GROMACS .gro file of C-alpha atoms in nm:
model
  337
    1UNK     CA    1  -1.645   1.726   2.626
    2UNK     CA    2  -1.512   1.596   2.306
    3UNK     CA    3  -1.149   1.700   2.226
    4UNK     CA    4  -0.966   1.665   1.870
    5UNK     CA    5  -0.656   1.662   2.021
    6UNK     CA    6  -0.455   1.689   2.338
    7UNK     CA    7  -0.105   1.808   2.305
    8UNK     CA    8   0.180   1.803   2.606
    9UNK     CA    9   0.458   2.059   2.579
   10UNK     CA   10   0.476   2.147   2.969
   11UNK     CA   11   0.830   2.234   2.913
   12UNK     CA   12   1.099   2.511   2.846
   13UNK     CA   13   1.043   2.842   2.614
   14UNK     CA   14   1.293   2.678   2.376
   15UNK     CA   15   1.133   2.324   2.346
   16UNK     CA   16   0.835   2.461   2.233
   17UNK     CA   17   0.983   2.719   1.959
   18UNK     CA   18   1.130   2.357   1.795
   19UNK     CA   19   0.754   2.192   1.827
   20UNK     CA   20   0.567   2.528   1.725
   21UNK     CA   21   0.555   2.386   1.333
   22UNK     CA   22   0.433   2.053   1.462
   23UNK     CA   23   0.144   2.208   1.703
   24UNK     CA   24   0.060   2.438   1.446
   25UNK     CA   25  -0.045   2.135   1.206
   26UNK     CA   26  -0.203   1.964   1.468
   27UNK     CA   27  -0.483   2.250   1.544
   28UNK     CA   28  -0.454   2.290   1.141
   29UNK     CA   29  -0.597   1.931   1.085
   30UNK     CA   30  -0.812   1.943   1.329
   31UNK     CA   31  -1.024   2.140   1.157
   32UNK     CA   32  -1.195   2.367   1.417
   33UNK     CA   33  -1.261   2.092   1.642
   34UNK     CA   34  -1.115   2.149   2.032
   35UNK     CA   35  -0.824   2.121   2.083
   36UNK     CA   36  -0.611   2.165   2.446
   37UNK     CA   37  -0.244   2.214   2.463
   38UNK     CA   38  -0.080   2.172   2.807
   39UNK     CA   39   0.163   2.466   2.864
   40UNK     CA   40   0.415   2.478   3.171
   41UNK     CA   41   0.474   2.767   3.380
   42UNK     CA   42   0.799   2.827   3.180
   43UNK     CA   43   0.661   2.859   2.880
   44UNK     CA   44   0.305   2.981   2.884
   45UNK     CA   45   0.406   3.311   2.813
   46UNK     CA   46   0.436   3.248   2.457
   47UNK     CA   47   0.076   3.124   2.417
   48UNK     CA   48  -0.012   3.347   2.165
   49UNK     CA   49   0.149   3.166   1.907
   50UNK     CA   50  -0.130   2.910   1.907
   51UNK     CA   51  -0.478   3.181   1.980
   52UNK     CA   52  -0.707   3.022   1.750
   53UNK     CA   53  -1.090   2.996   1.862
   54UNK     CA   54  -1.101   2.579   1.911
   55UNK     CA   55  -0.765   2.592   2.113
   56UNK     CA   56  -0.782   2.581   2.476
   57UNK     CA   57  -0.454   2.591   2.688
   58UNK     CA   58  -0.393   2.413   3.082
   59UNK     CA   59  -0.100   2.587   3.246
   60UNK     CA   60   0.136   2.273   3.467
   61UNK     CA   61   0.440   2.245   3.632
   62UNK     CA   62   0.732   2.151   3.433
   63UNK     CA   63   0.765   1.887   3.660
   64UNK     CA   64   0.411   1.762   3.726
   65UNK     CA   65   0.278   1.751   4.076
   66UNK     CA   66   0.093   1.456   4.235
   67UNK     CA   67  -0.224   1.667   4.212
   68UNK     CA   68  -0.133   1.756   3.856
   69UNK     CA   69  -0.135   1.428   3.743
   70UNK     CA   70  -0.427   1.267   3.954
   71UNK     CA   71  -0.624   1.644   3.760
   72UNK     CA   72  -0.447   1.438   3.410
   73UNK     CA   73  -0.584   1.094   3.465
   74UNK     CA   74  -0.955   1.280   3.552
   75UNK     CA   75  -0.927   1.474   3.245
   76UNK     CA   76  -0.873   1.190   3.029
   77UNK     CA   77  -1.139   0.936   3.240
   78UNK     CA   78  -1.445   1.226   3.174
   79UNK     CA   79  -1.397   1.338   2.851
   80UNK     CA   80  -1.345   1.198   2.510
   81UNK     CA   81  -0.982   1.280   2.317
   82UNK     CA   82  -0.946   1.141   1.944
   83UNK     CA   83  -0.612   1.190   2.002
   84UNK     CA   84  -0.295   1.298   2.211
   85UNK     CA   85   0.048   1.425   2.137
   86UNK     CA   86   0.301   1.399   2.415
   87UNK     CA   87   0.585   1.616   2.293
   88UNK     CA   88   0.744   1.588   2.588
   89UNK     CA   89   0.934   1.272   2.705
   90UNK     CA   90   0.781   1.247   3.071
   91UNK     CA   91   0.782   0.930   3.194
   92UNK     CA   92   0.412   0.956   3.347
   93UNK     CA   93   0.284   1.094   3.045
   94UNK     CA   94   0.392   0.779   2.867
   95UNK     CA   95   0.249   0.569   3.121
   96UNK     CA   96  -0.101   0.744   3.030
   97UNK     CA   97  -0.130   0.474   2.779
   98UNK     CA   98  -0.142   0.178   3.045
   99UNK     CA   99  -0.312   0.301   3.285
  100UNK     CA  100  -0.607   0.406   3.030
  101UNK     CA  101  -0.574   0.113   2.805
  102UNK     CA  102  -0.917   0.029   2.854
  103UNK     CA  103  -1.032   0.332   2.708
  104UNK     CA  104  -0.886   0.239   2.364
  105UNK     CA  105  -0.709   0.619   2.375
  106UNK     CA  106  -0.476   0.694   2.097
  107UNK     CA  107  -0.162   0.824   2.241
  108UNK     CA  108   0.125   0.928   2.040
  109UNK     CA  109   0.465   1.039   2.089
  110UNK     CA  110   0.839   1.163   2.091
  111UNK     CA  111   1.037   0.847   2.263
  112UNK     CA  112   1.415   0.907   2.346
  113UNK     CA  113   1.719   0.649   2.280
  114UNK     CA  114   2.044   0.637   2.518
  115UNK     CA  115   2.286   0.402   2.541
  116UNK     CA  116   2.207   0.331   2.871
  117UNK     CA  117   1.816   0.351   2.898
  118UNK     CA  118   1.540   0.435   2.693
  119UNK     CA  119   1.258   0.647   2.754
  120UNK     CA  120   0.941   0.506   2.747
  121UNK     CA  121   1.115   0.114   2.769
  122UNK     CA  122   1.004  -0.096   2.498
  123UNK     CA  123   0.704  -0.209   2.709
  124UNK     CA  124   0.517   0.106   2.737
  125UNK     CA  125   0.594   0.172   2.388
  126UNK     CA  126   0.363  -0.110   2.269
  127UNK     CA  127   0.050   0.107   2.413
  128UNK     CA  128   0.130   0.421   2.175
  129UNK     CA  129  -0.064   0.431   1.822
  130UNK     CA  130   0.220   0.618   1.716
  131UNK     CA  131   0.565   0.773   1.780
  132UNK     CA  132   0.912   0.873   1.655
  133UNK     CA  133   1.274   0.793   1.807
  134UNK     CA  134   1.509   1.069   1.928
  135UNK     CA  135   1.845   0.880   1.906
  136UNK     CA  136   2.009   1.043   2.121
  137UNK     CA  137   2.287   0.779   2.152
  138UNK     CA  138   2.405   0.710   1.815
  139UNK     CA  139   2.701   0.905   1.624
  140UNK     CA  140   2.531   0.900   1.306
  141UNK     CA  141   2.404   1.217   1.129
  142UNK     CA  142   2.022   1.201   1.277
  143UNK     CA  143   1.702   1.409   1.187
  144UNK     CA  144   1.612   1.724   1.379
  145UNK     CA  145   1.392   1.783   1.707
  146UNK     CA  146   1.166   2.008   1.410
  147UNK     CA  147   1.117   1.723   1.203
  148UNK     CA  148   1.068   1.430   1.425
  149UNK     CA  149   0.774   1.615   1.538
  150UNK     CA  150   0.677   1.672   1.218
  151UNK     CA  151   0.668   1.318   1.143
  152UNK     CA  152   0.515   1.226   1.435
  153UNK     CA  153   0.194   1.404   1.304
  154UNK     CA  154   0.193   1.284   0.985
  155UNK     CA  155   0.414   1.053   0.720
  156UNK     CA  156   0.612   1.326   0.501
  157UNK     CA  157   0.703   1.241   0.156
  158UNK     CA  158   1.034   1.498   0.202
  159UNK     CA  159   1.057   1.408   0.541
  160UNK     CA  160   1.390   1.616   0.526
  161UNK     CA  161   1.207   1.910   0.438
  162UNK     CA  162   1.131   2.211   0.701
  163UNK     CA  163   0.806   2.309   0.659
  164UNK     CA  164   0.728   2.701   0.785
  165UNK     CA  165   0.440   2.964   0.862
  166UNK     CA  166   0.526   3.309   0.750
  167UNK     CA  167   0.388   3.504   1.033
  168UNK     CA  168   0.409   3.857   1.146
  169UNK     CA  169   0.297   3.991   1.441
  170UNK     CA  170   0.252   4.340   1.422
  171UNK     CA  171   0.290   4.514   1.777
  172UNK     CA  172   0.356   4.907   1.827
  173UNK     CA  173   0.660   4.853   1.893
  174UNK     CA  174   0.781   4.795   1.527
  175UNK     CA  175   0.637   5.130   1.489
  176UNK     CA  176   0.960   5.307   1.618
  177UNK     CA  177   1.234   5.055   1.483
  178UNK     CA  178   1.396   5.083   1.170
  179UNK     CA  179   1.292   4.953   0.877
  180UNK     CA  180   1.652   4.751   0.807
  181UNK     CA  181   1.813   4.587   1.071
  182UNK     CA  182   2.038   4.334   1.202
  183UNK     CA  183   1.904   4.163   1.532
  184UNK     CA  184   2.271   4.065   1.781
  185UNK     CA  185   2.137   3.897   2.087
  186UNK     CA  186   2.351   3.944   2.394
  187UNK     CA  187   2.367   3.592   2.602
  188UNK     CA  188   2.590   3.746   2.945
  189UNK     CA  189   2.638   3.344   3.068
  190UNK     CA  190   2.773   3.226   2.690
  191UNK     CA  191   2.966   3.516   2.671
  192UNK     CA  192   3.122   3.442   3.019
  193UNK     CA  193   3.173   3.084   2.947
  194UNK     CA  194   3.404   3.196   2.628
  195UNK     CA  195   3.551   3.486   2.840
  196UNK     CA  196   3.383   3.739   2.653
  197UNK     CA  197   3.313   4.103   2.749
  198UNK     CA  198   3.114   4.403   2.692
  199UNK     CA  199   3.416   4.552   2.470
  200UNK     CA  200   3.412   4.169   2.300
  201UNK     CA  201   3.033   4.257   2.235
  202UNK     CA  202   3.119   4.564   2.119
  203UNK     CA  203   3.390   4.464   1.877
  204UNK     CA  204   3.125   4.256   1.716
  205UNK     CA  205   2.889   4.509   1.676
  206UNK     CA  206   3.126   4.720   1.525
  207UNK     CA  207   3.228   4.518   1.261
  208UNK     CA  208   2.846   4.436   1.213
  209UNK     CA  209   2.810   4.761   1.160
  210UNK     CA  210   3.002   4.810   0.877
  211UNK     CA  211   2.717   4.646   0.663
  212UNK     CA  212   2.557   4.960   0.699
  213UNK     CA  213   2.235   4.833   0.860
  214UNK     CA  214   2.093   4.936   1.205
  215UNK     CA  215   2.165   4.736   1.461
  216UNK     CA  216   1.861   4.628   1.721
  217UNK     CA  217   2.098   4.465   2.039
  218UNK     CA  218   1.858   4.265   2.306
  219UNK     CA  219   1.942   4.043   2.591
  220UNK     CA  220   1.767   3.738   2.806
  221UNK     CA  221   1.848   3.880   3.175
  222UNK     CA  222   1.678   4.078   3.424
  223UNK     CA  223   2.028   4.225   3.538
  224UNK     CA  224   1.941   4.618   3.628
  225UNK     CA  225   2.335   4.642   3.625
  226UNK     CA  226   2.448   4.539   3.265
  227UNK     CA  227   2.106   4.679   3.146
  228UNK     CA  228   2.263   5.002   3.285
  229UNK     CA  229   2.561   4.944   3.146
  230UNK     CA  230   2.452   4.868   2.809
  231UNK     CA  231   2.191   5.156   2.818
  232UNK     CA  232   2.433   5.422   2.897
  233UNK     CA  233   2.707   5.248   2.607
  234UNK     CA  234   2.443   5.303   2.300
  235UNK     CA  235   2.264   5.551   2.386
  236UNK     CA  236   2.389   5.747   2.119
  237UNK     CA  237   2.490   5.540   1.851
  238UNK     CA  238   2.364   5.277   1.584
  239UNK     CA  239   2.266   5.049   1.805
  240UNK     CA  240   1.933   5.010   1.935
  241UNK     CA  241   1.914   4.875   2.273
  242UNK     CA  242   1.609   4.723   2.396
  243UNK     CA  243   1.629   4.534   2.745
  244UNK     CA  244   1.446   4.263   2.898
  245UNK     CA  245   1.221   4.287   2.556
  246UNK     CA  246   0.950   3.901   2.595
  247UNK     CA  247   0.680   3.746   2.462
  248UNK     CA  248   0.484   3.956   2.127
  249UNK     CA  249   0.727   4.235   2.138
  250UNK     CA  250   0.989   3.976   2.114
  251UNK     CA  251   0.864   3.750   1.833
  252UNK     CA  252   0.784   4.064   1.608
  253UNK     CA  253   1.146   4.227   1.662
  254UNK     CA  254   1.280   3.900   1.628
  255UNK     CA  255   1.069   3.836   1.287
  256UNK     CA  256   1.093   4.203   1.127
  257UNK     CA  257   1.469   4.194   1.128
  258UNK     CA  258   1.664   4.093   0.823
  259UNK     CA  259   1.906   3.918   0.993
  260UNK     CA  260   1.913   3.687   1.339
  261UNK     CA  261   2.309   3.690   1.502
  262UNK     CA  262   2.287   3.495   1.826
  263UNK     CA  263   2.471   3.211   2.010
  264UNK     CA  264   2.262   2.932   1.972
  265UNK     CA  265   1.945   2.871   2.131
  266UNK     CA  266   1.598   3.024   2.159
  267UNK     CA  267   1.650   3.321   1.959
  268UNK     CA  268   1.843   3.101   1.677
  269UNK     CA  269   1.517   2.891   1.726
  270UNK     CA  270   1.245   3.152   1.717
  271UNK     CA  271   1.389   3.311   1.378
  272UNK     CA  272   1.412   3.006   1.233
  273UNK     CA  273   1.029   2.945   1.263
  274UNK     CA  274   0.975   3.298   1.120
  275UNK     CA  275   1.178   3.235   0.822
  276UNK     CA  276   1.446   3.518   0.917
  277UNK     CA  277   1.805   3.469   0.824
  278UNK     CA  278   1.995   3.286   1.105
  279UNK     CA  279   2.375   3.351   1.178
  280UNK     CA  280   2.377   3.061   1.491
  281UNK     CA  281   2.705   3.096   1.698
  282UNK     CA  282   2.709   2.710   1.826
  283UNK     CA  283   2.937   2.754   2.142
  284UNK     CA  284   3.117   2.450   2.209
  285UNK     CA  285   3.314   2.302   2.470
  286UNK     CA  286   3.488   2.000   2.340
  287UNK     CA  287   3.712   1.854   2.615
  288UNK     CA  288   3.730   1.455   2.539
  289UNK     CA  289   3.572   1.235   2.264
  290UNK     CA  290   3.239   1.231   2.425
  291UNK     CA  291   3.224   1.549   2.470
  292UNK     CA  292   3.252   1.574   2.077
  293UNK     CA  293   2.968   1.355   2.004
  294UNK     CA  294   2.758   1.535   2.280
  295UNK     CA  295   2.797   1.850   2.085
  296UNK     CA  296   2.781   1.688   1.744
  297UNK     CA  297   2.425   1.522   1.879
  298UNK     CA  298   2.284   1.802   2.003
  299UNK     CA  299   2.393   2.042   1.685
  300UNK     CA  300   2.256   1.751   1.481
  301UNK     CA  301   1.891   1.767   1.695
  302UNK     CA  302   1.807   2.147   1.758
  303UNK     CA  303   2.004   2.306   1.446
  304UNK     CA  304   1.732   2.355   1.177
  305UNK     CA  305   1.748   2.251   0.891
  306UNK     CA  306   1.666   2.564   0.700
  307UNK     CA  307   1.786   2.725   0.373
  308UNK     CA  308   1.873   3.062   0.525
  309UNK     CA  309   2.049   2.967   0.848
  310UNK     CA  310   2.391   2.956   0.903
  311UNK     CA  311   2.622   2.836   1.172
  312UNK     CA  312   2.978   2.877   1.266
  313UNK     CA  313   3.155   2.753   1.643
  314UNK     CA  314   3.287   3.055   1.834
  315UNK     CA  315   3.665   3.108   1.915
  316UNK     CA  316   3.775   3.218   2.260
  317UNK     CA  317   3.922   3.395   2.062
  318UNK     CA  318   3.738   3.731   1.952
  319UNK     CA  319   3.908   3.844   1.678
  320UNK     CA  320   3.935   3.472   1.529
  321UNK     CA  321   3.542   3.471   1.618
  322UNK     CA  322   3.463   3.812   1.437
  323UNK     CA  323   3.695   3.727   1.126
  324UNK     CA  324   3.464   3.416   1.103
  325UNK     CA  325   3.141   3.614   1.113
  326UNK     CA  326   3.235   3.863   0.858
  327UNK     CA  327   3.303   3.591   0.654
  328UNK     CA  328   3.001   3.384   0.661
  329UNK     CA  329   2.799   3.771   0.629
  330UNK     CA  330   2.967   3.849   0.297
  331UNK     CA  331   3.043   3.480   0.169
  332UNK     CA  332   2.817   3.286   0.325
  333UNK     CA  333   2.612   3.049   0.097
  334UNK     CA  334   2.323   3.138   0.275
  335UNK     CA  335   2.378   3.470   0.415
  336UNK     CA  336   2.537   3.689   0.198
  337UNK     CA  337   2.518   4.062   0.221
   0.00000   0.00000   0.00000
């Protein structure tokens, strides 16, 4: 079998929302020519971002097996790949390369920086055709996850520049939302961590409210008891509450809303890539210097850089938090209602 292109993203939901713009080029200049993307268990759920007739998807560990990779090296050995994408920093993935370096294989890829290590080291680096460096160890203003993949697949000339798909997906669902809303996203662990409540969520939502837009409220557990509690709060009110909602259903509430409020993360992530308007709340806990330029690293990798999104960092403070995102919704250079 002759493959176009082979692309590793065996990771996290997340990771592959920041590498969905990247992928999406990949099958796009391939030019209906086949092309396989390895999914993880995690993440294979969301799948139907890339249906196209010439893709074909292998569902892995997130941490490959021994079988898993002996099934890799088999793959590679019987059939014929013009190229290969690994989007995800695995160590075995990168030794691919050297172990198949007879076979003249083009592999190309994301390599990280550290202080301490680097991963692939220098010397497997020399086998790759291709590949861009995630410095994660320097305090200097660096490019985002979005765009090093971007430039992995092909030299940019506005390299700075966020490319994006305007898709829709248009599931029944939509059919009984509102056609103006606001999307909150209810994160129970974030909230915890700043000792936020269910009254703290609903002081938010309040003052969201005052925009006079319906508000659609979803979360990311499969907790029967604040479902419940939640349920039984809005059932009669502005707010929409939709529990446990995944995959399609998801993506199209998610993209039909005219407005994405969420602590930062997937959801910041996945209405970014549908060109929604993004109010991130970048929770922070800043204890010691390095803490700072852990936080300052990874804002600087997964934030996108994106005309309509926004960002502020949450206060323990609610009412310091709420001032702060009333602000940025009626002053915001970006988001402005």
């Amino acid at each position: 079998m002759i493959y176009s292109a082979i692309i590793f993203k065996n990771d996290k939901i997340g990771d592959i929302i920041h590498s969905f713009l990247a992928i999406k080029k990949i099958i796009d200049n391939s030019k209906g020519k086949k092309v396989l993307i390895y999914l993880s268990n995690l993440n294979s759920e969301i799948k139907f971002l890339f249906n196209y007739p010439n893709v074909e998807f292998k569902v892995v560990s997130e941490k490959l097996s021994l079988i898993e990779k002996i099934n890799i090296i088999i793959f590679f050995l019987f059939n014929k790949v013009n190229e290969t994408y690994i989007l995800k920093p695995s160590n075995f993935l990168f030794f691919l390369p050297f172990i198949l370096y007879f076979k003249k294989l083009k592999f190309n890829g994301i390599c990280i920086n550290k202080v301490k290590y680097c991963r692939p080291s220098k010397f497997f680096r020399n086998f790759l055709n291709r590949y861009e460096i995630n410095d994660r160890g320097t305090k200097k203003i660096r490019k985002s996850i979005m765009n090093l993949y971007l430039d992995l697949i092909e030299n940019r000339k506005d390299n700075n520049k966020l490319l994006s798909y305007g898709f829709k997906f248009k599931n029944n669902i939509i059919n009984d939302l509102p056609n103006d809303y606001i999307l909150f996203h209810y994160n129970k662990l974030k909230f915890d961590y700043l000792g936020w409540n269910i009254e703290d969520l609903n002081s938010i939502l309040k003052n969201i409210n005052k925009i006079e837009k319906k508000i659609i409220l979803t979360n990311d557990l499969n907790d029967n008891k604040t479902n419940n509690i939640l349920a039984e709060k809005y059932k009669d009110s502005n707010v929409i509450y939709l529990p446990n909602i995944k995959g399609k259903d998801f993506f199209d509430v998610i993209g039909n809303s005219k407005l994405v409020i969420a602590l930062h993360g997937m959801i910041t992530a996945i209405g970014a890539i549908q060109n929604i308007k993004v109010l991130d709340l970048f929770y922070c806990n800043i204890k010691n210097v390095n803490d700072f330029y852990k936080y300052k690293n990874s804002f600087h990798e997964f934030k996108p850089k994106k005309d309509n999104y926004e960002f502020i960092i949450p206060k323990k403070n609610i009412n310091k938090t709420i001032i702060k995102i009333n602000h940025i919704i009626n002053h915001g250079r970006k988001i402005n209602y």
